[in-house]
Amino acid sequence: MRVLVTGATGFVGSAVVRRLLADGHGVEALVRDAGRARRQLGEAPVLREGDMLVPGTYAHLVEGVDAVVHTAMLSLPGRLTARRAERLFDADRVMAQALADACVGHGRRLVYTGGCFDWGDHGDAWIDEATPLTPSPLGVGHARMARELDALHRDRGLDVVRLSPGFVYGPGGLFASAFVEQAEQGRLRCLGAGRNWWSCVHVDDLASAYVAALARAQPGSAYAVVDDEPLRLRELTDLVTDAMGRPRVGSVPPALLRLLLGGPLVDSLTTSFRIRGDRVRADLGWTPSRPRFRDHVGESVAALAREA
Ligand SMILES: NC(=O)c1ccc[n+]([C@@H]2O[C@H](COP(=O)([O-])OP(=O)(O)OC[C@H]3O[C@@H](n4cnc5c(N)ncnc54)[C@H](OP(=O)(O)O)[C@@H]3O)[C@@H](O)[C@H]2O)c1
């Protein structure tokens, strides 16, 4: 396959690029800065510069590939207010709609990235693909797009596959910035009591799920992609500090962090997503090589320490 990957320099996107290349596929990587992307991704992918807010910079690329993987997410450093979250959702919508249109026009597959916040808080109950999308604040954009893409599949024959990963860990992303780096600086705290569930997936396992979805998923299908063992946020936090050889940390009232980080982010991180990933295993034959965060968090911590 020849695959266009948006957000190719991102935490998820770069892992997808590496997996596709390792499996012998061709990659066209949509990036914002080709020089930086070349240093990050190496010589193999064809680099295309584009801006997700400007469809004219990328929609034409769809014709030249067999399929598209969309992982780009607008960069918005700083406090994530409700207004700024809407900018994030709008950017995702601009890009996903333009890619979907082009995919309909040229008969290409679109693999869309949703997320673990799209179902909202379900306490101790299990979530799966049949659970209605009643999103947490940061899941609103993906949940809206999920409905639009499903409608495009029904009404215009869009070949779309939606993947909704759990919390993605590995050497980068939120795992690095919100856990490991905060712990190194003595600033990590558990958000509230941490009784809410988080389902996780290692970034390399997630990348394999994209390749499986490109190759084997039915048009119009949707998959939660999570490892075998959800954890309560308190335990997940303890596993990170244990792996780093640091003392366990106290907790911080979410209300305090809302002032610092923004309500939508904190209200999403404190929701409970205990997700079952049976369907991706049954339909696509996907199994995580790292089935439990507790057994593999040390590897990611060590990889980050090597990079530092
Ligand atoms: N990480 C998780 O735990 C997680 C969990 C569930 C779902 N997801 C979903 O997975 C997707 C990817 O997340 P991620 O963690 O990989 O994000 P990320 O690391 O922040 O990557 C975002 C990517 O989008 C690119 N980008 C930013 N602004 C752009 C613009 N204006 N035009 C074109 N590209 C732009 C970035 O390029 P630069 O390198 O140039 O900034 C980067 O390649 C998101 O939809 C997210 O909701 C993530």
PDB file of C-alpha atoms in Angstrom, residues 7-290:
ATOM      1  CA  GLY A   7       0.255  14.376  11.630  1.00  0.00           C
ATOM      2  CA  ALA A   8       3.219  12.235  10.599  1.00  0.00           C
ATOM      3  CA  THR A   9       5.577  13.928  13.066  1.00  0.00           C
ATOM      4  CA  GLY A  10       3.157  13.449  15.983  1.00  0.00           C
ATOM      5  CA  PHE A  11       3.320  10.828  18.716  1.00  0.00           C
ATOM      6  CA  VAL A  12       0.769   8.536  17.074  1.00  0.00           C
ATOM      7  CA  GLY A  13       1.442   9.507  13.448  1.00  0.00           C
ATOM      8  CA  SER A  14       5.202   8.921  13.603  1.00  0.00           C
ATOM      9  CA  ALA A  15       4.638   5.440  15.057  1.00  0.00           C
ATOM     10  CA  VAL A  16       2.207   4.675  12.209  1.00  0.00           C
ATOM     11  CA  VAL A  17       4.813   5.867   9.681  1.00  0.00           C
ATOM     12  CA  ARG A  18       7.500   3.649  11.250  1.00  0.00           C
ATOM     13  CA  ARG A  19       5.179   0.605  11.266  1.00  0.00           C
ATOM     14  CA  LEU A  20       4.054   1.091   7.667  1.00  0.00           C
ATOM     15  CA  LEU A  21       7.644   1.465   6.460  1.00  0.00           C
ATOM     16  CA  ALA A  22       8.788  -1.557   8.476  1.00  0.00           C
ATOM     17  CA  ASP A  23       6.021  -3.620   6.856  1.00  0.00           C
ATOM     18  CA  GLY A  24       7.208  -2.583   3.387  1.00  0.00           C
ATOM     19  CA  HIS A  25       4.512  -0.024   2.579  1.00  0.00           C
ATOM     20  CA  GLY A  26       5.092   3.369   0.955  1.00  0.00           C
ATOM     21  CA  VAL A  27       4.384   6.502   3.001  1.00  0.00           C
ATOM     22  CA  GLU A  28       3.543  10.050   2.035  1.00  0.00           C
ATOM     23  CA  ALA A  29       3.947  12.022   5.245  1.00  0.00           C
ATOM     24  CA  LEU A  30       1.990  15.257   5.619  1.00  0.00           C
ATOM     25  CA  VAL A  31       4.107  17.571   7.789  1.00  0.00           C
ATOM     26  CA  ARG A  32       4.374  21.241   8.639  1.00  0.00           C
ATOM     27  CA  ASP A  33       8.159  21.540   8.369  1.00  0.00           C
ATOM     28  CA  ALA A  34       9.959  19.201   5.985  1.00  0.00           C
ATOM     29  CA  GLY A  35      13.430  19.879   7.431  1.00  0.00           C
ATOM     30  CA  ARG A  36      12.372  18.930  10.959  1.00  0.00           C
ATOM     31  CA  ALA A  37      10.334  15.983   9.671  1.00  0.00           C
ATOM     32  CA  ARG A  38      13.290  14.627   7.667  1.00  0.00           C
ATOM     33  CA  ARG A  39      15.438  14.601  10.801  1.00  0.00           C
ATOM     34  CA  GLN A  40      12.670  12.874  12.745  1.00  0.00           C
ATOM     35  CA  LEU A  41      11.370  10.372  10.187  1.00  0.00           C
ATOM     36  CA  GLY A  42      14.498   9.611   8.162  1.00  0.00           C
ATOM     37  CA  GLU A  43      14.885   9.315   4.403  1.00  0.00           C
ATOM     38  CA  ALA A  44      12.184   6.769   3.553  1.00  0.00           C
ATOM     39  CA  PRO A  45       8.874   8.660   3.570  1.00  0.00           C
ATOM     40  CA  VAL A  46       7.976  11.140   0.850  1.00  0.00           C
ATOM     41  CA  LEU A  47       7.407  14.423   2.673  1.00  0.00           C
ATOM     42  CA  ARG A  48       4.549  16.751   1.780  1.00  0.00           C
ATOM     43  CA  GLU A  49       4.191  20.081   3.523  1.00  0.00           C
ATOM     44  CA  GLY A  50       0.678  21.174   4.397  1.00  0.00           C
ATOM     45  CA  ASP A  51      -1.529  22.881   6.952  1.00  0.00           C
ATOM     46  CA  MET A  52      -4.625  21.096   8.221  1.00  0.00           C
ATOM     47  CA  LEU A  53      -6.548  24.379   8.107  1.00  0.00           C
ATOM     48  CA  VAL A  54      -5.840  24.752   4.366  1.00  0.00           C
ATOM     49  CA  PRO A  55      -7.291  21.772   2.442  1.00  0.00           C
ATOM     50  CA  GLY A  56      -5.722  23.067  -0.781  1.00  0.00           C
ATOM     51  CA  THR A  57      -2.337  22.033   0.623  1.00  0.00           C
ATOM     52  CA  TYR A  58      -3.226  18.335   0.952  1.00  0.00           C
ATOM     53  CA  ALA A  59      -6.597  17.256  -0.518  1.00  0.00           C
ATOM     54  CA  HIS A  60      -5.028  16.706  -3.958  1.00  0.00           C
ATOM     55  CA  LEU A  61      -2.578  14.163  -2.476  1.00  0.00           C
ATOM     56  CA  VAL A  62      -5.348  11.618  -1.859  1.00  0.00           C
ATOM     57  CA  GLU A  63      -5.574  10.661  -5.525  1.00  0.00           C
ATOM     58  CA  GLY A  64      -1.930   9.506  -5.523  1.00  0.00           C
ATOM     59  CA  VAL A  65      -2.216   7.053  -2.610  1.00  0.00           C
ATOM     60  CA  ASP A  66      -4.202   3.899  -1.797  1.00  0.00           C
ATOM     61  CA  ALA A  67      -5.414   5.070   1.602  1.00  0.00           C
ATOM     62  CA  VAL A  68      -5.229   7.879   4.148  1.00  0.00           C
ATOM     63  CA  VAL A  69      -4.507   7.751   7.884  1.00  0.00           C
ATOM     64  CA  HIS A  70      -5.561  10.910   9.725  1.00  0.00           C
ATOM     65  CA  THR A  71      -3.785  11.567  13.024  1.00  0.00           C
ATOM     66  CA  ALA A  72      -3.077  15.321  12.805  1.00  0.00           C
ATOM     67  CA  MET A  73      -4.239  17.450  15.710  1.00  0.00           C
ATOM     68  CA  LEU A  74      -3.929  21.239  15.848  1.00  0.00           C
ATOM     69  CA  SER A  75      -1.041  22.384  18.059  1.00  0.00           C
ATOM     70  CA  LEU A  76      -2.437  24.622  20.788  1.00  0.00           C
ATOM     71  CA  PRO A  77       0.136  25.153  23.510  1.00  0.00           C
ATOM     72  CA  GLY A  78      -1.072  26.626  26.783  1.00  0.00           C
ATOM     73  CA  ARG A  79      -4.275  26.528  28.785  1.00  0.00           C
ATOM     74  CA  LEU A  80      -7.062  24.627  27.037  1.00  0.00           C
ATOM     75  CA  THR A  81     -10.196  26.710  27.541  1.00  0.00           C
ATOM     76  CA  ALA A  82     -13.558  25.710  26.054  1.00  0.00           C
ATOM     77  CA  ARG A  83     -13.052  28.291  23.267  1.00  0.00           C
ATOM     78  CA  ARG A  84      -9.626  26.930  22.387  1.00  0.00           C
ATOM     79  CA  ALA A  85     -10.969  23.366  22.481  1.00  0.00           C
ATOM     80  CA  GLU A  86     -13.507  24.427  19.825  1.00  0.00           C
ATOM     81  CA  ARG A  87     -10.592  25.579  17.617  1.00  0.00           C
ATOM     82  CA  LEU A  88      -9.082  22.118  18.023  1.00  0.00           C
ATOM     83  CA  PHE A  89     -12.356  20.465  17.007  1.00  0.00           C
ATOM     84  CA  ASP A  90     -12.863  22.854  14.064  1.00  0.00           C
ATOM     85  CA  ALA A  91      -9.377  22.135  12.696  1.00  0.00           C
ATOM     86  CA  ASP A  92     -10.010  18.387  12.932  1.00  0.00           C
ATOM     87  CA  ARG A  93     -13.318  18.847  11.152  1.00  0.00           C
ATOM     88  CA  VAL A  94     -11.805  20.941   8.330  1.00  0.00           C
ATOM     89  CA  MET A  95      -9.159  18.311   7.656  1.00  0.00           C
ATOM     90  CA  ALA A  96     -11.319  15.204   8.151  1.00  0.00           C
ATOM     91  CA  GLN A  97     -14.086  16.575   5.913  1.00  0.00           C
ATOM     92  CA  ALA A  98     -11.617  17.521   3.150  1.00  0.00           C
ATOM     93  CA  LEU A  99      -9.942  14.113   3.325  1.00  0.00           C
ATOM     94  CA  ALA A 100     -13.313  12.340   3.408  1.00  0.00           C
ATOM     95  CA  ASP A 101     -14.509  14.244   0.329  1.00  0.00           C
ATOM     96  CA  ALA A 102     -11.335  13.369  -1.555  1.00  0.00           C
ATOM     97  CA  CYS A 103     -11.587   9.728  -0.435  1.00  0.00           C
ATOM     98  CA  VAL A 104     -15.183   9.517  -1.694  1.00  0.00           C
ATOM     99  CA  GLY A 105     -14.111  11.104  -4.979  1.00  0.00           C
ATOM    100  CA  HIS A 106     -11.210   8.738  -5.585  1.00  0.00           C
ATOM    101  CA  GLY A 107     -12.511   5.604  -3.858  1.00  0.00           C
ATOM    102  CA  ARG A 108      -9.849   5.571  -1.148  1.00  0.00           C
ATOM    103  CA  ARG A 109     -10.004   4.332   2.453  1.00  0.00           C
ATOM    104  CA  LEU A 110      -9.836   6.858   5.299  1.00  0.00           C
ATOM    105  CA  VAL A 111      -8.691   5.689   8.739  1.00  0.00           C
ATOM    106  CA  TYR A 112      -9.835   8.300  11.261  1.00  0.00           C
ATOM    107  CA  THR A 113      -8.437   8.701  14.770  1.00  0.00           C
ATOM    108  CA  GLY A 114     -10.921   9.244  17.582  1.00  0.00           C
ATOM    109  CA  GLY A 115     -10.084   8.838  21.243  1.00  0.00           C
ATOM    110  CA  CYS A 116     -10.847   7.559  24.703  1.00  0.00           C
ATOM    111  CA  PHE A 117     -12.791  10.682  25.707  1.00  0.00           C
ATOM    112  CA  ASP A 118     -15.421  10.138  23.009  1.00  0.00           C
ATOM    113  CA  TRP A 119     -17.658   7.935  25.192  1.00  0.00           C
ATOM    114  CA  GLY A 120     -17.606  10.160  28.277  1.00  0.00           C
ATOM    115  CA  ASP A 121     -17.640   9.037  31.887  1.00  0.00           C
ATOM    116  CA  HIS A 122     -18.989   5.538  32.521  1.00  0.00           C
ATOM    117  CA  GLY A 123     -17.780   4.988  36.054  1.00  0.00           C
ATOM    118  CA  ASP A 124     -17.067   1.304  36.693  1.00  0.00           C
ATOM    119  CA  ALA A 125     -19.135   0.147  33.691  1.00  0.00           C
ATOM    120  CA  TRP A 126     -17.347  -1.260  30.644  1.00  0.00           C
ATOM    121  CA  ILE A 127     -17.305   0.704  27.386  1.00  0.00           C
ATOM    122  CA  ASP A 128     -17.190  -0.851  23.931  1.00  0.00           C
ATOM    123  CA  GLU A 129     -17.995   0.148  20.359  1.00  0.00           C
ATOM    124  CA  ALA A 130     -21.736  -0.218  21.022  1.00  0.00           C
ATOM    125  CA  THR A 131     -21.644   2.316  23.867  1.00  0.00           C
ATOM    126  CA  PRO A 132     -23.254   5.603  22.719  1.00  0.00           C
ATOM    127  CA  LEU A 133     -20.873   8.539  22.322  1.00  0.00           C
ATOM    128  CA  THR A 134     -21.690  10.971  25.141  1.00  0.00           C
ATOM    129  CA  PRO A 135     -18.269  12.620  25.176  1.00  0.00           C
ATOM    130  CA  SER A 136     -16.140  14.223  27.839  1.00  0.00           C
ATOM    131  CA  PRO A 137     -15.296  17.839  26.943  1.00  0.00           C
ATOM    132  CA  LEU A 138     -12.231  16.910  24.877  1.00  0.00           C
ATOM    133  CA  GLY A 139     -14.062  14.107  23.081  1.00  0.00           C
ATOM    134  CA  VAL A 140     -16.751  16.406  21.654  1.00  0.00           C
ATOM    135  CA  GLY A 141     -14.933  17.042  18.363  1.00  0.00           C
ATOM    136  CA  HIS A 142     -14.094  13.402  17.653  1.00  0.00           C
ATOM    137  CA  ALA A 143     -17.614  12.263  18.612  1.00  0.00           C
ATOM    138  CA  ARG A 144     -19.112  14.849  16.249  1.00  0.00           C
ATOM    139  CA  MET A 145     -16.778  13.708  13.450  1.00  0.00           C
ATOM    140  CA  ALA A 146     -17.638  10.062  14.128  1.00  0.00           C
ATOM    141  CA  ARG A 147     -21.305  10.818  13.474  1.00  0.00           C
ATOM    142  CA  GLU A 148     -20.474  12.799  10.305  1.00  0.00           C
ATOM    143  CA  LEU A 149     -18.143  10.130   8.927  1.00  0.00           C
ATOM    144  CA  ASP A 150     -20.645   7.344   9.653  1.00  0.00           C
ATOM    145  CA  ALA A 151     -23.266   9.382   7.765  1.00  0.00           C
ATOM    146  CA  LEU A 152     -20.861   9.846   4.829  1.00  0.00           C
ATOM    147  CA  HIS A 153     -20.323   6.089   4.799  1.00  0.00           C
ATOM    148  CA  ARG A 154     -24.087   5.459   4.706  1.00  0.00           C
ATOM    149  CA  ASP A 155     -25.015   8.236   2.281  1.00  0.00           C
ATOM    150  CA  ARG A 156     -22.026   8.571  -0.053  1.00  0.00           C
ATOM    151  CA  GLY A 157     -20.206   5.250   0.341  1.00  0.00           C
ATOM    152  CA  LEU A 158     -17.165   6.657   2.150  1.00  0.00           C
ATOM    153  CA  ASP A 159     -14.784   3.790   2.989  1.00  0.00           C
ATOM    154  CA  VAL A 160     -13.989   4.850   6.528  1.00  0.00           C
ATOM    155  CA  VAL A 161     -12.579   2.954   9.503  1.00  0.00           C
ATOM    156  CA  ARG A 162     -12.582   4.675  12.876  1.00  0.00           C
ATOM    157  CA  LEU A 163     -10.012   3.789  15.523  1.00  0.00           C
ATOM    158  CA  SER A 164     -10.447   5.048  19.085  1.00  0.00           C
ATOM    159  CA  PRO A 165      -7.287   4.495  21.100  1.00  0.00           C
ATOM    160  CA  GLY A 166      -7.116   4.496  24.875  1.00  0.00           C
ATOM    161  CA  PHE A 167      -4.473   6.590  26.607  1.00  0.00           C
ATOM    162  CA  VAL A 168      -1.425   6.157  24.390  1.00  0.00           C
ATOM    163  CA  TYR A 169       1.856   5.598  26.204  1.00  0.00           C
ATOM    164  CA  GLY A 170       5.411   5.094  25.015  1.00  0.00           C
ATOM    165  CA  PRO A 171       8.431   7.360  24.627  1.00  0.00           C
ATOM    166  CA  GLY A 172       6.577  10.623  23.915  1.00  0.00           C
ATOM    167  CA  GLY A 173       3.151  12.239  23.901  1.00  0.00           C
ATOM    168  CA  LEU A 174       1.154  13.025  27.007  1.00  0.00           C
ATOM    169  CA  PHE A 175       2.827  10.107  28.773  1.00  0.00           C
ATOM    170  CA  ALA A 176       6.152  11.970  28.564  1.00  0.00           C
ATOM    171  CA  SER A 177       4.899  15.517  29.076  1.00  0.00           C
ATOM    172  CA  ALA A 178       2.151  14.967  31.674  1.00  0.00           C
ATOM    173  CA  PHE A 179       3.647  12.087  33.664  1.00  0.00           C
ATOM    174  CA  VAL A 180       7.370  11.427  33.306  1.00  0.00           C
ATOM    175  CA  GLU A 181       8.593  15.014  32.856  1.00  0.00           C
ATOM    176  CA  GLN A 182       6.283  16.259  35.626  1.00  0.00           C
ATOM    177  CA  ALA A 183       7.603  13.563  37.967  1.00  0.00           C
ATOM    178  CA  GLU A 184      11.195  14.484  37.092  1.00  0.00           C
ATOM    179  CA  GLN A 185      10.446  18.082  38.041  1.00  0.00           C
ATOM    180  CA  GLY A 186       8.732  17.025  41.287  1.00  0.00           C
ATOM    181  CA  ARG A 187       5.415  18.361  39.997  1.00  0.00           C
ATOM    182  CA  LEU A 188       3.477  15.175  39.288  1.00  0.00           C
ATOM    183  CA  ARG A 189       0.290  14.743  41.323  1.00  0.00           C
ATOM    184  CA  CYS A 190      -2.607  12.348  40.934  1.00  0.00           C
ATOM    185  CA  LEU A 191      -5.651  14.183  39.625  1.00  0.00           C
ATOM    186  CA  GLY A 192      -8.123  13.907  42.491  1.00  0.00           C
ATOM    187  CA  ALA A 193      -8.639  10.543  44.178  1.00  0.00           C
ATOM    188  CA  GLY A 194      -7.830   8.746  40.913  1.00  0.00           C
ATOM    189  CA  ARG A 195     -10.641   6.194  41.248  1.00  0.00           C
ATOM    190  CA  ASN A 196     -11.542   6.723  37.569  1.00  0.00           C
ATOM    191  CA  TRP A 197     -10.495   4.043  35.064  1.00  0.00           C
ATOM    192  CA  TRP A 198      -8.033   4.610  32.239  1.00  0.00           C
ATOM    193  CA  SER A 199      -7.582   2.121  29.422  1.00  0.00           C
ATOM    194  CA  CYS A 200      -4.160   2.315  27.806  1.00  0.00           C
ATOM    195  CA  VAL A 201      -2.369   1.163  24.670  1.00  0.00           C
ATOM    196  CA  HIS A 202       1.314   1.259  23.783  1.00  0.00           C
ATOM    197  CA  VAL A 203       2.013   3.523  20.803  1.00  0.00           C
ATOM    198  CA  ASP A 204       3.684   0.740  18.773  1.00  0.00           C
ATOM    199  CA  ASP A 205       0.748  -1.614  19.338  1.00  0.00           C
ATOM    200  CA  LEU A 206      -1.604   1.161  18.275  1.00  0.00           C
ATOM    201  CA  ALA A 207       0.444   1.617  15.102  1.00  0.00           C
ATOM    202  CA  SER A 208      -0.036  -2.078  14.278  1.00  0.00           C
ATOM    203  CA  ALA A 209      -3.791  -1.610  14.661  1.00  0.00           C
ATOM    204  CA  TYR A 210      -3.720   1.095  11.954  1.00  0.00           C
ATOM    205  CA  VAL A 211      -1.952  -1.261   9.553  1.00  0.00           C
ATOM    206  CA  ALA A 212      -4.473  -4.013  10.367  1.00  0.00           C
ATOM    207  CA  ALA A 213      -7.340  -1.550   9.833  1.00  0.00           C
ATOM    208  CA  LEU A 214      -5.918  -0.443   6.482  1.00  0.00           C
ATOM    209  CA  ALA A 215      -5.539  -4.020   5.321  1.00  0.00           C
ATOM    210  CA  ARG A 216      -8.450  -5.937   6.823  1.00  0.00           C
ATOM    211  CA  ALA A 217     -11.234  -3.785   8.307  1.00  0.00           C
ATOM    212  CA  GLN A 218     -14.670  -3.628   6.733  1.00  0.00           C
ATOM    213  CA  PRO A 219     -15.705  -0.216   5.359  1.00  0.00           C
ATOM    214  CA  GLY A 220     -17.718   1.653   7.999  1.00  0.00           C
ATOM    215  CA  SER A 221     -16.259  -0.245  10.952  1.00  0.00           C
ATOM    216  CA  ALA A 222     -15.077   1.272  14.234  1.00  0.00           C
ATOM    217  CA  TYR A 223     -12.687  -0.134  16.809  1.00  0.00           C
ATOM    218  CA  ALA A 224     -11.604   0.710  20.326  1.00  0.00           C
ATOM    219  CA  VAL A 225      -7.883  -0.031  20.561  1.00  0.00           C
ATOM    220  CA  VAL A 226      -6.817  -0.782  24.122  1.00  0.00           C
ATOM    221  CA  ASP A 227      -4.581  -3.219  25.973  1.00  0.00           C
ATOM    222  CA  ASP A 228      -5.873  -5.984  28.238  1.00  0.00           C
ATOM    223  CA  GLU A 229      -5.985  -4.268  31.612  1.00  0.00           C
ATOM    224  CA  PRO A 230      -7.609  -0.921  32.446  1.00  0.00           C
ATOM    225  CA  LEU A 231      -6.169   0.752  35.530  1.00  0.00           C
ATOM    226  CA  ARG A 232      -7.485   3.285  37.960  1.00  0.00           C
ATOM    227  CA  LEU A 233      -5.680   6.610  37.498  1.00  0.00           C
ATOM    228  CA  ARG A 234      -4.258   6.350  41.022  1.00  0.00           C
ATOM    229  CA  GLU A 235      -2.598   3.016  40.254  1.00  0.00           C
ATOM    230  CA  LEU A 236      -1.385   4.198  36.844  1.00  0.00           C
ATOM    231  CA  THR A 237       0.261   7.213  38.485  1.00  0.00           C
ATOM    232  CA  ASP A 238       1.909   4.974  41.086  1.00  0.00           C
ATOM    233  CA  LEU A 239       3.170   2.602  38.384  1.00  0.00           C
ATOM    234  CA  VAL A 240       4.883   5.530  36.617  1.00  0.00           C
ATOM    235  CA  THR A 241       6.680   6.772  39.725  1.00  0.00           C
ATOM    236  CA  ASP A 242       7.556   3.202  40.787  1.00  0.00           C
ATOM    237  CA  ALA A 243       9.095   2.613  37.348  1.00  0.00           C
ATOM    238  CA  MET A 244      11.095   5.811  37.723  1.00  0.00           C
ATOM    239  CA  GLY A 245      12.321   4.784  41.180  1.00  0.00           C
ATOM    240  CA  ARG A 246      10.670   7.829  42.693  1.00  0.00           C
ATOM    241  CA  PRO A 247       8.421   8.157  45.744  1.00  0.00           C
ATOM    242  CA  ARG A 248       4.686   7.969  45.169  1.00  0.00           C
ATOM    243  CA  VAL A 249       3.026  11.357  44.847  1.00  0.00           C
ATOM    244  CA  GLY A 250       0.036  12.955  46.544  1.00  0.00           C
ATOM    245  CA  SER A 251      -3.060  14.159  44.784  1.00  0.00           C
ATOM    246  CA  VAL A 252      -4.218  17.601  43.681  1.00  0.00           C
ATOM    247  CA  PRO A 253      -7.834  18.811  43.705  1.00  0.00           C
ATOM    248  CA  PRO A 254      -9.044  18.921  40.083  1.00  0.00           C
ATOM    249  CA  ALA A 255     -10.581  22.377  40.711  1.00  0.00           C
ATOM    250  CA  LEU A 256      -7.087  23.789  41.263  1.00  0.00           C
ATOM    251  CA  LEU A 257      -5.702  22.281  38.086  1.00  0.00           C
ATOM    252  CA  ARG A 258      -8.673  23.515  36.069  1.00  0.00           C
ATOM    253  CA  LEU A 259      -7.373  27.054  36.685  1.00  0.00           C
ATOM    254  CA  LEU A 260      -3.907  26.091  35.458  1.00  0.00           C
ATOM    255  CA  LEU A 261      -4.604  23.692  32.568  1.00  0.00           C
ATOM    256  CA  GLY A 262      -8.161  24.571  31.575  1.00  0.00           C
ATOM    257  CA  GLY A 263     -11.496  22.966  32.453  1.00  0.00           C
ATOM    258  CA  PRO A 264     -12.002  20.793  29.337  1.00  0.00           C
ATOM    259  CA  LEU A 265      -8.655  19.027  29.781  1.00  0.00           C
ATOM    260  CA  VAL A 266      -8.990  18.387  33.519  1.00  0.00           C
ATOM    261  CA  ASP A 267     -12.665  17.389  33.243  1.00  0.00           C
ATOM    262  CA  SER A 268     -11.663  14.889  30.540  1.00  0.00           C
ATOM    263  CA  LEU A 269      -8.670  13.446  32.373  1.00  0.00           C
ATOM    264  CA  THR A 270     -10.841  12.821  35.438  1.00  0.00           C
ATOM    265  CA  THR A 271     -13.507  10.885  33.541  1.00  0.00           C
ATOM    266  CA  SER A 272     -13.623   7.112  33.755  1.00  0.00           C
ATOM    267  CA  PHE A 273     -12.994   5.134  30.564  1.00  0.00           C
ATOM    268  CA  ARG A 274     -12.859   1.394  31.198  1.00  0.00           C
ATOM    269  CA  ILE A 275     -12.787   0.158  27.623  1.00  0.00           C
ATOM    270  CA  ARG A 276     -13.086  -3.377  26.260  1.00  0.00           C
ATOM    271  CA  GLY A 277     -11.180  -4.064  23.038  1.00  0.00           C
ATOM    272  CA  ASP A 278     -12.627  -7.448  22.009  1.00  0.00           C
ATOM    273  CA  ARG A 279     -13.755  -6.398  18.533  1.00  0.00           C
ATOM    274  CA  VAL A 280     -10.350  -5.369  17.154  1.00  0.00           C
ATOM    275  CA  ARG A 281      -8.928  -8.684  18.371  1.00  0.00           C
ATOM    276  CA  ALA A 282     -11.753 -10.770  16.878  1.00  0.00           C
ATOM    277  CA  ASP A 283     -12.152  -8.968  13.538  1.00  0.00           C
ATOM    278  CA  LEU A 284      -8.619  -7.855  12.719  1.00  0.00           C
ATOM    279  CA  GLY A 285      -6.566 -10.457  14.613  1.00  0.00           C
ATOM    280  CA  TRP A 286      -4.837  -7.625  16.458  1.00  0.00           C
ATOM    281  CA  THR A 287      -3.245  -8.453  19.786  1.00  0.00           C
ATOM    282  CA  PRO A 288      -1.101  -6.067  21.780  1.00  0.00           C
ATOM    283  CA  SER A 289       2.537  -7.086  22.185  1.00  0.00           C
ATOM    284  CA  ARG A 290       2.380  -5.193  25.477  1.00  0.00           C
TER     285      ARG A 290
END
